[in-house]
CSV table of C-alpha atoms (C1' of nucleotides) in Angstrom, one decimal:
chain,number,residue,atom,x,y,z
X,1,UNK,CA,-0.6,0.1,0.0
X,2,UNK,CA,0.7,3.6,-1.0
X,3,UNK,CA,3.7,4.9,2.1
X,4,UNK,CA,1.1,8.0,2.5
X,5,UNK,CA,-2.3,6.1,2.9
X,6,UNK,CA,-0.9,4.1,5.3
X,7,UNK,CA,0.0,7.1,7.6
X,8,UNK,CA,-3.1,8.9,7.6
X,9,UNK,CA,-5.2,5.5,8.5
X,10,UNK,CA,-2.3,5.1,11.0
X,11,UNK,CA,-2.3,8.9,12.2
X,12,UNK,CA,-6.1,8.9,11.5
X,13,UNK,CA,-6.8,5.8,14.0
X,14,UNK,CA,-4.9,6.9,16.9
X,15,UNK,CA,-6.4,9.8,16.7
X,16,UNK,CA,-10.2,9.2,16.3
X,17,UNK,CA,-8.5,6.4,19.4
X,18,UNK,CA,-7.8,9.4,21.5
X,19,UNK,CA,-10.1,12.2,20.7
X,20,UNK,CA,-13.0,10.8,19.1
X,21,UNK,CA,-14.5,10.4,16.0
X,22,UNK,CA,-14.8,14.0,15.0
X,23,UNK,CA,-11.1,14.9,14.8
X,24,UNK,CA,-10.5,17.0,11.9
X,25,UNK,CA,-9.1,16.2,8.8
X,26,UNK,CA,-6.3,18.8,9.3
X,27,UNK,CA,-5.6,17.6,12.6
X,28,UNK,CA,-4.7,13.8,10.9
X,29,UNK,CA,-2.8,15.1,8.1
X,30,UNK,CA,-0.6,17.1,10.6
X,31,UNK,CA,-0.2,13.9,12.6
X,32,UNK,CA,0.4,11.9,10.0
X,33,UNK,CA,3.2,14.3,7.9
X,34,UNK,CA,1.3,14.3,5.4
X,35,UNK,CA,-0.2,17.5,2.4
X,36,UNK,CA,-3.9,18.5,3.7
X,37,UNK,CA,-5.5,17.1,0.7
X,38,UNK,CA,-4.2,13.5,0.5
X,39,UNK,CA,-7.5,12.4,2.5
X,40,UNK,CA,-9.5,13.8,0.1
X,41,UNK,CA,-7.2,12.3,-2.7
X,42,UNK,CA,-6.1,8.3,-0.8
X,43,UNK,CA,-9.9,7.9,0.2
X,44,UNK,CA,-13.0,9.8,-1.6
X,45,UNK,CA,-13.7,11.5,2.2
X,46,UNK,CA,-13.7,11.6,6.0
X,47,UNK,CA,-16.3,9.2,6.2
X,48,UNK,CA,-14.5,6.4,3.7
X,49,UNK,CA,-11.3,7.3,5.7
X,50,UNK,CA,-13.5,5.7,9.0
X,51,UNK,CA,-14.6,2.9,6.9
X,52,UNK,CA,-11.5,1.8,6.1
X,53,UNK,CA,-10.0,2.2,9.4
X,54,UNK,CA,-12.5,0.3,11.0
X,55,UNK,CA,-12.3,-3.0,7.9
X,56,UNK,CA,-8.4,-2.7,8.6
X,57,UNK,CA,-9.3,-3.6,11.9
X,58,UNK,CA,-12.0,-5.9,12.6
X,59,UNK,CA,-11.7,-7.7,9.6
X,60,UNK,CA,-8.9,-9.9,11.1
X,61,UNK,CA,-10.9,-10.3,14.6
X,62,UNK,CA,-13.3,-11.4,12.5
X,63,UNK,CA,-11.6,-13.8,10.5
X,64,UNK,CA,-10.2,-15.3,13.8
X,65,UNK,CA,-13.5,-15.3,15.4
X,66,UNK,CA,-14.5,-17.5,13.2
X,67,UNK,CA,-11.9,-19.8,12.7
X,68,UNK,CA,-12.2,-21.1,16.5
X,69,UNK,CA,-15.6,-21.5,16.4
X,70,UNK,CA,-15.0,-23.5,13.1
X,71,UNK,CA,-12.1,-25.3,15.0
X,72,UNK,CA,-14.8,-25.9,18.2
X,73,UNK,CA,-17.5,-27.4,15.9
X,74,UNK,CA,-15.2,-29.4,14.0
X,75,UNK,CA,-14.1,-31.4,17.0
X,76,UNK,CA,-17.5,-31.7,18.8
X,77,UNK,CA,-19.6,-33.0,16.5
X,78,UNK,CA,-23.3,-33.6,16.3
X,79,UNK,CA,-22.8,-33.4,20.7
X,80,UNK,CA,-23.8,-29.2,21.9
X,81,UNK,CA,-21.1,-27.1,21.7
X,82,UNK,CA,-19.1,-25.9,25.0
X,83,UNK,CA,-20.4,-22.5,26.1
X,84,UNK,CA,-17.5,-21.0,27.3
X,85,UNK,CA,-15.4,-22.2,24.3
X,86,UNK,CA,-17.8,-20.5,22.2
X,87,UNK,CA,-17.3,-17.2,24.2
X,88,UNK,CA,-14.3,-17.9,24.3
X,89,UNK,CA,-14.1,-17.6,20.6
X,90,UNK,CA,-16.5,-15.1,20.5
X,91,UNK,CA,-14.8,-12.6,23.1
X,92,UNK,CA,-10.5,-13.3,22.6
X,93,UNK,CA,-9.7,-12.1,19.2
X,94,UNK,CA,-12.1,-8.3,20.3
X,95,UNK,CA,-10.2,-8.9,23.9
X,96,UNK,CA,-6.5,-9.9,23.0
X,97,UNK,CA,-6.8,-8.0,19.5
X,98,UNK,CA,-2.8,-6.9,18.6
X,99,UNK,CA,-3.8,-4.0,17.4
X,100,UNK,CA,-2.5,-0.9,19.5
X,101,UNK,CA,-5.7,1.0,19.7
X,102,UNK,CA,-8.4,-1.3,18.8
X,103,UNK,CA,-9.9,-1.4,22.0
X,104,UNK,CA,-10.5,2.7,22.6
X,105,UNK,CA,-11.4,2.8,18.8
X,106,UNK,CA,-14.1,-0.4,18.4
X,107,UNK,CA,-15.3,1.0,22.2
X,108,UNK,CA,-16.3,4.2,20.0
X,109,UNK,CA,-17.8,2.5,17.0
X,110,UNK,CA,-19.8,-0.1,18.6
X,111,UNK,CA,-21.4,3.2,21.1
X,112,UNK,CA,-22.1,5.6,18.5
X,113,UNK,CA,-25.0,3.8,16.4
X,114,UNK,CA,-25.6,7.4,13.9
X,115,UNK,CA,-25.7,6.4,10.5
X,116,UNK,CA,-22.3,4.9,9.5
X,117,UNK,CA,-22.4,3.0,12.3
X,118,UNK,CA,-25.7,1.1,11.1
X,119,UNK,CA,-23.9,0.1,7.8
X,120,UNK,CA,-21.0,-0.9,9.9
X,121,UNK,CA,-23.2,-2.6,11.3
X,122,UNK,CA,-24.8,-4.9,8.4
X,123,UNK,CA,-21.5,-5.2,7.3
X,124,UNK,CA,-19.4,-6.2,9.3
X,125,UNK,CA,-20.9,-6.9,12.9
X,126,UNK,CA,-24.4,-8.9,12.0
X,127,UNK,CA,-23.3,-12.0,10.1
X,128,UNK,CA,-21.3,-12.3,13.2
X,129,UNK,CA,-23.9,-11.9,15.5
X,130,UNK,CA,-25.9,-14.1,13.5
X,131,UNK,CA,-23.1,-17.0,12.8
X,132,UNK,CA,-22.4,-16.7,16.9
X,133,UNK,CA,-25.8,-17.0,17.9
X,134,UNK,CA,-27.1,-20.3,15.7
X,135,UNK,CA,-23.5,-21.3,18.2
X,136,UNK,CA,-25.1,-20.9,21.2
X,137,UNK,CA,-28.2,-22.3,20.6
X,138,UNK,CA,-26.0,-25.5,19.8
X,139,UNK,CA,-24.7,-24.7,22.9
X,140,UNK,CA,-27.5,-23.7,24.6
X,141,UNK,CA,-30.7,-25.7,22.8
X,142,UNK,CA,-33.0,-25.3,25.8
X,143,UNK,CA,-32.8,-22.1,26.1
X,144,UNK,CA,-35.2,-19.3,24.7
X,145,UNK,CA,-34.7,-17.7,21.4
X,146,UNK,CA,-35.1,-14.4,22.7
X,147,UNK,CA,-33.8,-14.9,26.0
X,148,UNK,CA,-31.0,-16.5,23.8
X,149,UNK,CA,-30.5,-13.2,22.2
X,150,UNK,CA,-31.0,-11.4,25.1
X,151,UNK,CA,-28.0,-12.7,27.1
X,152,UNK,CA,-25.6,-12.2,24.0
X,153,UNK,CA,-26.4,-8.4,23.9
X,154,UNK,CA,-25.8,-8.8,27.6
X,155,UNK,CA,-22.2,-10.1,27.0
X,156,UNK,CA,-21.6,-7.9,24.5
X,157,UNK,CA,-22.4,-4.5,26.6
X,158,UNK,CA,-20.0,-5.8,28.6
X,159,UNK,CA,-17.1,-6.6,26.0
X,160,UNK,CA,-17.8,-3.0,24.9
X,161,UNK,CA,-18.2,-1.0,28.0
X,162,UNK,CA,-15.0,-2.5,29.0
X,163,UNK,CA,-13.4,-1.8,25.8
X,164,UNK,CA,-15.0,1.6,26.3
X,165,UNK,CA,-13.4,2.7,29.3
X,166,UNK,CA,-10.1,0.5,29.1
X,167,UNK,CA,-7.9,3.6,30.0
X,168,UNK,CA,-9.9,4.7,33.0
X,169,UNK,CA,-10.9,1.8,33.9
X,170,UNK,CA,-7.9,1.7,36.7
X,171,UNK,CA,-7.8,4.9,37.6
X,172,UNK,CA,-11.2,5.6,38.4
X,173,UNK,CA,-11.1,2.0,40.1
X,174,UNK,CA,-8.1,3.4,42.5
X,175,UNK,CA,-6.1,0.1,40.6
X,176,UNK,CA,-7.4,-2.6,41.7
X,177,UNK,CA,-9.4,-3.4,37.3
X,178,UNK,CA,-6.8,-3.7,35.0
X,179,UNK,CA,-7.6,-3.9,32.0
X,180,UNK,CA,-4.1,-4.7,30.4
X,181,UNK,CA,-4.1,-8.2,31.6
X,182,UNK,CA,-6.1,-9.5,28.4
X,183,UNK,CA,-5.6,-13.1,29.1
X,184,UNK,CA,-7.5,-12.6,32.5
X,185,UNK,CA,-9.8,-10.1,31.6
X,186,UNK,CA,-10.9,-12.6,28.9
X,187,UNK,CA,-11.7,-15.7,30.9
X,188,UNK,CA,-13.6,-13.1,33.4
X,189,UNK,CA,-15.6,-12.3,31.0
X,190,UNK,CA,-16.3,-16.0,29.8
X,191,UNK,CA,-17.3,-17.0,33.3
X,192,UNK,CA,-19.4,-14.2,34.4
X,193,UNK,CA,-21.4,-14.0,30.9
X,194,UNK,CA,-21.2,-18.8,30.8
X,195,UNK,CA,-23.1,-18.2,34.2
X,196,UNK,CA,-25.4,-15.5,32.7
X,197,UNK,CA,-26.2,-17.6,29.8
X,198,UNK,CA,-27.1,-19.6,31.9
X,199,UNK,CA,-29.2,-18.5,34.8
X,200,UNK,CA,-32.6,-20.0,35.4
X,201,UNK,CA,-35.3,-18.3,32.5
X,202,UNK,CA,-37.0,-15.7,34.7
X,203,UNK,CA,-40.6,-16.1,35.0
X,204,UNK,CA,-43.5,-13.2,34.4
X,205,UNK,CA,-43.5,-12.3,38.6
X,206,UNK,CA,-42.0,-9.8,40.3
X,207,UNK,CA,-37.9,-10.4,41.5
X,208,UNK,CA,-37.2,-12.4,44.7
X,209,UNK,CA,-37.5,-9.1,47.3
X,210,UNK,CA,-37.1,-11.7,50.5
X,211,UNK,CA,-33.5,-13.3,52.4
X,212,UNK,CA,-30.4,-14.4,50.4
D,1,UNK,CA,-37.8,27.7,36.0
D,2,UNK,CA,-37.9,30.2,33.1
D,3,UNK,CA,-40.2,29.3,30.0
D,4,UNK,CA,-37.6,29.7,26.8
D,5,UNK,CA,-34.7,28.1,29.3
D,6,UNK,CA,-37.4,24.8,29.7
D,7,UNK,CA,-38.1,24.9,26.0
D,8,UNK,CA,-34.2,25.1,25.5
D,9,UNK,CA,-33.8,21.9,28.0
D,10,UNK,CA,-36.1,19.8,26.2
D,11,UNK,CA,-35.3,20.9,22.6
D,12,UNK,CA,-31.7,19.7,23.4
D,13,UNK,CA,-32.4,17.2,25.4
D,14,UNK,CA,-34.7,15.7,21.8
D,15,UNK,CA,-31.8,16.1,19.9
D,16,UNK,CA,-28.9,15.0,21.5
D,17,UNK,CA,-30.6,12.0,22.4
D,18,UNK,CA,-31.5,12.2,18.6
D,19,UNK,CA,-28.6,12.4,17.6
D,20,UNK,CA,-25.8,12.6,19.0
D,21,UNK,CA,-24.3,15.2,21.0
D,22,UNK,CA,-22.5,17.7,18.6
D,23,UNK,CA,-25.8,18.8,17.1
D,24,UNK,CA,-25.1,22.3,16.6
D,25,UNK,CA,-26.7,25.2,18.8
D,26,UNK,CA,-28.7,26.3,16.2
D,27,UNK,CA,-30.6,23.4,15.9
D,28,UNK,CA,-31.2,23.7,19.3
D,29,UNK,CA,-32.8,26.9,19.7
D,30,UNK,CA,-35.0,26.4,16.2
D,31,UNK,CA,-36.0,23.0,17.6
D,32,UNK,CA,-37.5,25.0,20.6
D,33,UNK,CA,-38.7,28.2,18.5
D,34,UNK,CA,-35.9,30.8,20.7
D,35,UNK,CA,-33.7,33.0,19.8
D,36,UNK,CA,-30.0,31.8,18.8
D,37,UNK,CA,-28.6,33.9,21.5
D,38,UNK,CA,-31.4,32.3,24.9
D,39,UNK,CA,-28.2,29.7,25.0
D,40,UNK,CA,-25.8,31.3,25.7
D,41,UNK,CA,-27.9,33.9,27.9
D,42,UNK,CA,-29.5,31.2,30.1
D,43,UNK,CA,-27.2,29.1,29.6
D,44,UNK,CA,-22.9,29.8,29.7
D,45,UNK,CA,-22.0,27.2,27.0
D,46,UNK,CA,-23.4,24.4,25.1
D,47,UNK,CA,-20.9,22.4,27.2
D,48,UNK,CA,-22.7,24.2,30.3
D,49,UNK,CA,-26.9,23.2,28.9
D,50,UNK,CA,-25.4,19.6,28.5
D,51,UNK,CA,-24.5,19.7,32.1
D,52,UNK,CA,-27.5,21.2,32.8
D,53,UNK,CA,-29.8,18.1,30.7
D,54,UNK,CA,-27.4,15.3,31.8
D,55,UNK,CA,-28.1,16.2,35.4
D,56,UNK,CA,-31.6,17.2,34.9
D,57,UNK,CA,-32.1,13.6,34.1
D,58,UNK,CA,-29.9,11.6,36.9
D,59,UNK,CA,-30.4,13.1,39.5
D,60,UNK,CA,-34.1,12.2,40.2
D,61,UNK,CA,-32.5,8.5,38.6
D,62,UNK,CA,-30.2,8.1,41.5
D,63,UNK,CA,-32.2,9.9,44.0
D,64,UNK,CA,-34.5,6.7,43.5
D,65,UNK,CA,-31.6,4.4,42.8
D,66,UNK,CA,-30.4,5.1,46.6
D,67,UNK,CA,-34.2,5.4,47.9
D,68,UNK,CA,-34.6,1.7,47.0
D,69,UNK,CA,-31.4,0.7,48.5
D,70,UNK,CA,-31.5,2.5,52.1
D,71,UNK,CA,-34.9,0.3,52.4
D,72,UNK,CA,-33.3,-2.9,51.1
D,73,UNK,CA,-30.9,-2.1,53.7
D,74,UNK,CA,-33.2,-1.1,56.7
D,75,UNK,CA,-35.3,-4.4,56.5
D,76,UNK,CA,-31.9,-6.8,56.0
D,77,UNK,CA,-30.7,-5.7,59.2
D,78,UNK,CA,-27.0,-7.3,59.5
D,79,UNK,CA,-27.8,-10.1,57.2
D,80,UNK,CA,-26.6,-10.4,53.7
D,81,UNK,CA,-28.2,-8.1,51.1
D,82,UNK,CA,-30.5,-10.1,49.1
D,83,UNK,CA,-28.6,-10.3,46.0
D,84,UNK,CA,-31.1,-9.9,42.5
D,85,UNK,CA,-33.0,-6.6,44.9
D,86,UNK,CA,-29.6,-4.8,44.8
D,87,UNK,CA,-29.4,-5.3,41.5
D,88,UNK,CA,-32.9,-3.9,41.2
D,89,UNK,CA,-32.2,-1.4,43.3
D,90,UNK,CA,-29.2,-0.3,40.5
D,91,UNK,CA,-31.0,-1.1,37.6
D,92,UNK,CA,-34.3,-0.6,37.5
D,93,UNK,CA,-35.3,3.0,38.3
D,94,UNK,CA,-32.6,3.2,35.0
D,95,UNK,CA,-34.1,1.0,32.7
D,96,UNK,CA,-37.7,2.3,33.8
D,97,UNK,CA,-37.4,6.0,33.8
D,98,UNK,CA,-39.8,8.1,33.1
D,99,UNK,CA,-37.9,10.4,30.4
D,100,UNK,CA,-39.3,9.9,26.9
D,101,UNK,CA,-35.3,10.1,26.1
D,102,UNK,CA,-33.9,8.8,28.8
D,103,UNK,CA,-32.3,5.9,27.6
D,104,UNK,CA,-30.5,7.6,24.0
D,105,UNK,CA,-29.2,9.9,25.8
D,106,UNK,CA,-27.5,7.9,29.2
D,107,UNK,CA,-26.7,5.9,26.8
D,108,UNK,CA,-24.8,7.9,24.7
D,109,UNK,CA,-23.5,9.6,28.0
D,110,UNK,CA,-21.8,6.5,29.2
D,111,UNK,CA,-20.2,5.5,26.2
D,112,UNK,CA,-18.4,9.1,25.0
D,113,UNK,CA,-15.1,9.2,27.5
D,114,UNK,CA,-14.6,12.7,26.8
D,115,UNK,CA,-13.7,15.7,28.9
D,116,UNK,CA,-16.7,16.7,30.1
D,117,UNK,CA,-18.2,12.9,30.6
D,118,UNK,CA,-15.3,11.8,33.2
D,119,UNK,CA,-16.6,14.7,34.8
D,120,UNK,CA,-20.0,13.6,34.9
D,121,UNK,CA,-18.4,9.9,36.0
D,122,UNK,CA,-17.0,12.0,38.8
D,123,UNK,CA,-20.3,14.5,40.4
D,124,UNK,CA,-23.3,11.8,39.8
D,125,UNK,CA,-21.5,8.5,39.5
D,126,UNK,CA,-19.0,7.5,41.5
D,127,UNK,CA,-20.3,8.3,44.2
D,128,UNK,CA,-23.1,5.9,43.1
D,129,UNK,CA,-20.8,2.9,42.4
D,130,UNK,CA,-19.1,3.4,45.3
D,131,UNK,CA,-22.3,3.1,47.6
D,132,UNK,CA,-23.7,-0.1,45.3
D,133,UNK,CA,-20.2,-1.9,45.5
D,134,UNK,CA,-20.1,-2.0,49.1
D,135,UNK,CA,-23.8,-3.2,48.7
D,136,UNK,CA,-22.9,-6.1,46.7
D,137,UNK,CA,-19.6,-6.7,48.4
D,138,UNK,CA,-22.3,-7.3,51.5
D,139,UNK,CA,-24.1,-9.4,49.5
D,140,UNK,CA,-21.6,-11.6,48.3
D,141,UNK,CA,-18.8,-10.9,50.9
D,142,UNK,CA,-17.0,-14.4,49.9
D,143,UNK,CA,-16.1,-12.5,46.5
D,144,UNK,CA,-12.7,-11.0,46.0
D,145,UNK,CA,-12.7,-7.4,45.9
D,146,UNK,CA,-11.4,-7.2,41.9
D,147,UNK,CA,-13.8,-10.1,40.8
D,148,UNK,CA,-16.5,-7.9,41.8
D,149,UNK,CA,-15.7,-4.9,40.9
D,150,UNK,CA,-15.2,-6.5,37.2
D,151,UNK,CA,-18.7,-7.8,37.2
D,152,UNK,CA,-20.2,-4.8,38.7
D,153,UNK,CA,-18.6,-3.5,35.4
D,154,UNK,CA,-19.8,-5.6,33.5
D,155,UNK,CA,-23.3,-5.6,34.5
D,156,UNK,CA,-23.0,-1.8,34.0
D,157,UNK,CA,-21.6,-2.7,30.4
D,158,UNK,CA,-24.9,-4.6,29.7
D,159,UNK,CA,-27.1,-2.0,30.9
D,160,UNK,CA,-25.3,0.8,28.8
D,161,UNK,CA,-25.3,-1.2,25.5
D,162,UNK,CA,-28.9,-1.5,25.7
D,163,UNK,CA,-30.1,1.6,26.5
D,164,UNK,CA,-27.3,2.7,24.4
D,165,UNK,CA,-29.1,-0.1,20.8
D,166,UNK,CA,-32.8,0.6,22.6
D,167,UNK,CA,-33.8,2.1,18.9
D,168,UNK,CA,-32.5,-0.9,17.2
D,169,UNK,CA,-32.2,-3.7,19.2
D,170,UNK,CA,-36.1,-4.5,17.8
D,171,UNK,CA,-35.6,-3.7,13.9
D,172,UNK,CA,-31.7,-5.8,13.9
D,173,UNK,CA,-32.7,-8.6,15.8
D,174,UNK,CA,-35.9,-9.0,13.4
D,175,UNK,CA,-38.4,-8.3,16.4
D,176,UNK,CA,-37.5,-11.0,18.7
D,177,UNK,CA,-36.3,-8.5,21.6
D,178,UNK,CA,-38.9,-5.8,22.6
D,179,UNK,CA,-37.1,-2.8,24.9
D,180,UNK,CA,-40.1,-2.1,25.5
D,181,UNK,CA,-40.9,-3.1,28.0
D,182,UNK,CA,-39.1,-2.2,29.8
D,183,UNK,CA,-39.9,-4.3,32.8
D,184,UNK,CA,-39.8,-7.8,31.3
D,185,UNK,CA,-36.3,-6.7,30.5
D,186,UNK,CA,-35.7,-5.5,33.9
D,187,UNK,CA,-35.8,-9.2,34.7
D,188,UNK,CA,-33.6,-10.5,32.5
D,189,UNK,CA,-30.8,-7.8,33.3
D,190,UNK,CA,-31.4,-8.9,36.9
D,191,UNK,CA,-31.5,-12.4,36.7
D,192,UNK,CA,-28.6,-12.7,33.8
D,193,UNK,CA,-26.0,-10.2,36.3
D,194,UNK,CA,-27.1,-12.2,39.3
D,195,UNK,CA,-25.9,-15.3,37.7
D,196,UNK,CA,-22.8,-13.3,36.1
D,197,UNK,CA,-22.2,-12.8,39.9
D,198,UNK,CA,-22.3,-16.0,41.5
D,199,UNK,CA,-20.4,-17.5,39.3
D,200,UNK,CA,-16.6,-19.4,40.1
D,201,UNK,CA,-14.2,-17.3,40.3
D,202,UNK,CA,-11.8,-18.5,37.8
D,203,UNK,CA,-8.3,-19.7,38.5
D,204,UNK,CA,-5.6,-19.0,36.6
D,205,UNK,CA,-5.6,-21.7,33.9
D,206,UNK,CA,-6.8,-22.0,30.1
D,207,UNK,CA,-11.2,-21.8,30.5
D,208,UNK,CA,-12.3,-25.2,30.0
D,209,UNK,CA,-12.2,-26.6,26.5
D,210,UNK,CA,-13.9,-29.7,26.3
D,211,UNK,CA,-16.9,-31.0,26.0
D,212,UNK,CA,-19.9,-29.0,28.1
E,1,DA,C1',-47.2,56.3,34.1
E,2,DT,C1',-42.8,55.6,34.5
E,3,DA,C1',-38.1,53.9,35.8
E,4,DT,C1',-35.8,49.8,36.7
E,5,DG,C1',-34.1,45.3,35.1
E,6,DA,C1',-34.2,40.7,32.4
E,7,DT,C1',-35.5,39.0,28.3
E,8,DT,C1',-34.9,38.5,23.6
E,9,DG,C1',-33.7,40.2,18.9
E,10,DA,C1',-31.3,40.6,14.9
E,11,DA,C1',-26.6,40.7,12.5
E,12,DA,C1',-21.8,39.9,13.3
E,13,DC,C1',-17.5,38.4,14.6
E,14,DG,C1',-13.5,34.9,13.8
E,15,DA,C1',-12.5,30.4,13.9
E,16,DT,C1',-12.6,25.7,11.4
E,17,DT,C1',-14.7,23.1,9.1
E,18,DG,C1',-14.8,19.0,4.9
E,19,DT,C1',-13.8,19.5,0.1
E,20,DA,C1',-11.7,21.3,-4.0
E,21,DT,C1',-8.6,23.6,-8.1
E,22,DG,C1',-4.5,23.4,-10.5
E,23,DA,C1',-0.3,24.1,-10.9
E,24,DA,C1',4.1,21.2,-8.8
E,25,DT,C1',6.8,17.4,-8.7
E,26,DG,C1',7.7,12.5,-9.1
E,27,DA,C1',8.5,8.3,-10.7
E,28,DT,C1',7.8,5.1,-14.9
E,29,DA,C1',7.7,3.6,-19.9
E,30,DC,C1',9.3,4.2,-24.6
A,1,DG,C1',15.5,11.5,-22.8
A,2,DT,C1',11.0,12.1,-23.0
A,3,DA,C1',5.6,11.6,-22.7
A,4,DT,C1',2.6,9.8,-19.9
A,5,DC,C1',0.8,8.8,-15.4
A,6,DA,C1',0.2,9.2,-10.0
A,7,DT,C1',0.8,12.0,-6.5
A,8,DT,C1',1.9,15.8,-3.9
A,9,DC,C1',1.7,20.3,-2.8
A,10,DA,C1',0.0,25.6,-1.3
A,11,DT,C1',-4.2,27.5,-1.6
A,12,DA,C1',-8.8,28.8,-1.6
A,13,DC,C1',-13.5,28.0,-1.2
A,14,DA,C1',-18.2,28.4,0.8
A,15,DA,C1',-20.5,26.2,5.2
A,16,DT,C1',-20.5,25.9,9.5
A,17,DC,C1',-19.6,26.6,14.1
A,18,DG,C1',-19.9,28.8,19.4
A,19,DT,C1',-20.0,33.3,20.7
A,20,DT,C1',-20.3,38.1,21.1
A,21,DT,C1',-22.9,42.4,20.9
A,22,DC,C1',-25.7,45.6,21.3
A,23,DA,C1',-30.7,47.9,20.6
A,24,DA,C1',-35.4,46.4,21.4
A,25,DT,C1',-38.8,44.4,24.2
A,26,DC,C1',-40.7,42.5,28.1
A,27,DA,C1',-42.1,42.5,32.8
A,28,DT,C1',-42.1,44.6,37.7
A,29,DA,C1',-42.0,47.7,41.1
A,30,DT,C1',-42.6,52.2,42.4
DNA sequence: ATATGATTGAAACGATTGTATGAATGATAC
DNA sequence: GTATCATTCATACAATCGTTTCAATCATAT
C-alpha cells in the first residue's frame, strides 16, 4: 500500500481512538506528516477513511473468531457445543487483538449508533452475530430464542463497555482493575457471561425480594 | 423555571438523544423556537447546557436508586443483602425511568469518555458506584474485591449497551427483542447479572475447552 | 405612568470545518 | 530524454460552528 495512505490510516486510527471520531482532517494530516489534500485523494472522503480504518481492524478479528468457532464445531461433532469455548471464540479475538488502539477505537464505534455505524453494523457485525447466535443455540438448546439473544446482547455490552473504558478503568477503580491483562480479563468475562447464559429463565413475576 | 430555558432543555435533550452530542446550537434553538442567543444567555455555554440536561435526568434516577437501596438495607438488618434486590435497585430506576429520551441520552453519555464525561462521571456516577459496590460486597461477602468490581462493570456494560441500542434492537433482531417492555427487560437483566455475580471465580488456568 | 432590570432579538464576529482546484513534483515506460 | 501518469503541494472555497454585541422589548415595582 502507498506510504502516505498508510501513514494516514495509522494517524487517523491513533487520533480517533484518543479523541473520538470528530477529529479534523487537518489534525490527521498533521499527525501523519502529509499534505491536507492527501485524505481526499487517497480516500474519497473523511467518512470513507473511517470505513477503511474500521474495516482494517475488524476484518482479521472476525476472521479469527470464525476460525475458532469452526475449530470448536469440527471437534464437537453432533454433541452440544461447549458454551465457554464459544464465548471465548467470540470474545478473545476482540479483547486480545494485537492492535495498539483497537480497544478505544472499537469501543467508540460500538457506542455511537449514527448513520455510518449502522452501515458498519450490517457489513461487519451482523454476520458474526448471526453465526454466533446459531452456535449459542447449539450450546444451549433448551434456552428460548428471545432469552438467548438478550443474553448475547448483555454479553456484548459487557465487552464493549470494558473496551470503551479501558483507558480509565484502572484510575477510577483505584488500581483494582487492570485491563492490560487481557488474558485474565477474557477468562473473567467468559465466566461471567457463561453463568449469565445459564441463569434460570425468569418467569413473569416480580423478582425475588426476600432473603438471600 | 423560565419558559425559554425549559424549551431549550427539552429541545436539546430531544436532539441530543436522537442525533448525538454534536448538534449545533442553531438546530437546538430552531427546534425550541427561541432565539439563537438564548442558549448563551440562560446557560453560559453549550457545554454547560449539556451538563444541565444530564443532571436534570440523572439526579432523580440516582435518588430513587439510593432510596431503594436504603429500603433494602433497612429491612435486611445484619444479614447478607439479597443480591437480586440490590441489582434491581441499581438497574430498575435507570431502565424504567419515565423520561422519554432518557435511554439514548444516557446511553450516549456513558459511551463517550471525553473530557466532559469524566466530569459527569465523578459528579453523578462515582458516588453511586461506590455506594452500590459496598452493597454488593454485603451481598457477596466471599467474592474477592477485584472480581466483584469487574462483575459490576460487566453489569453496567450490559445496561449501557441496551440503553444505547434501544432504538435499533428491535429491527436488527427481527422483532425478537422488545426493549419497550422495561419491566421484563429489567427482570432478564437482573437474572443475567445475578448469575454472573455468583459465577465461580476463575482460576489462573485456561478456560474449559472440552465437552460441555 | 415611569423607571429599572430581565429577557429577547437580529446581526455579525473570528475560527474551523470538509472539500476542490490547479500547478508542481515524482516515478515509470518507451 | 521525453512522454505519461500518479502523487504531492499550497491555496482557496463555501459552509457551519460557538459566541458576542447591542438595540429592542418585556415585565415589574414604585
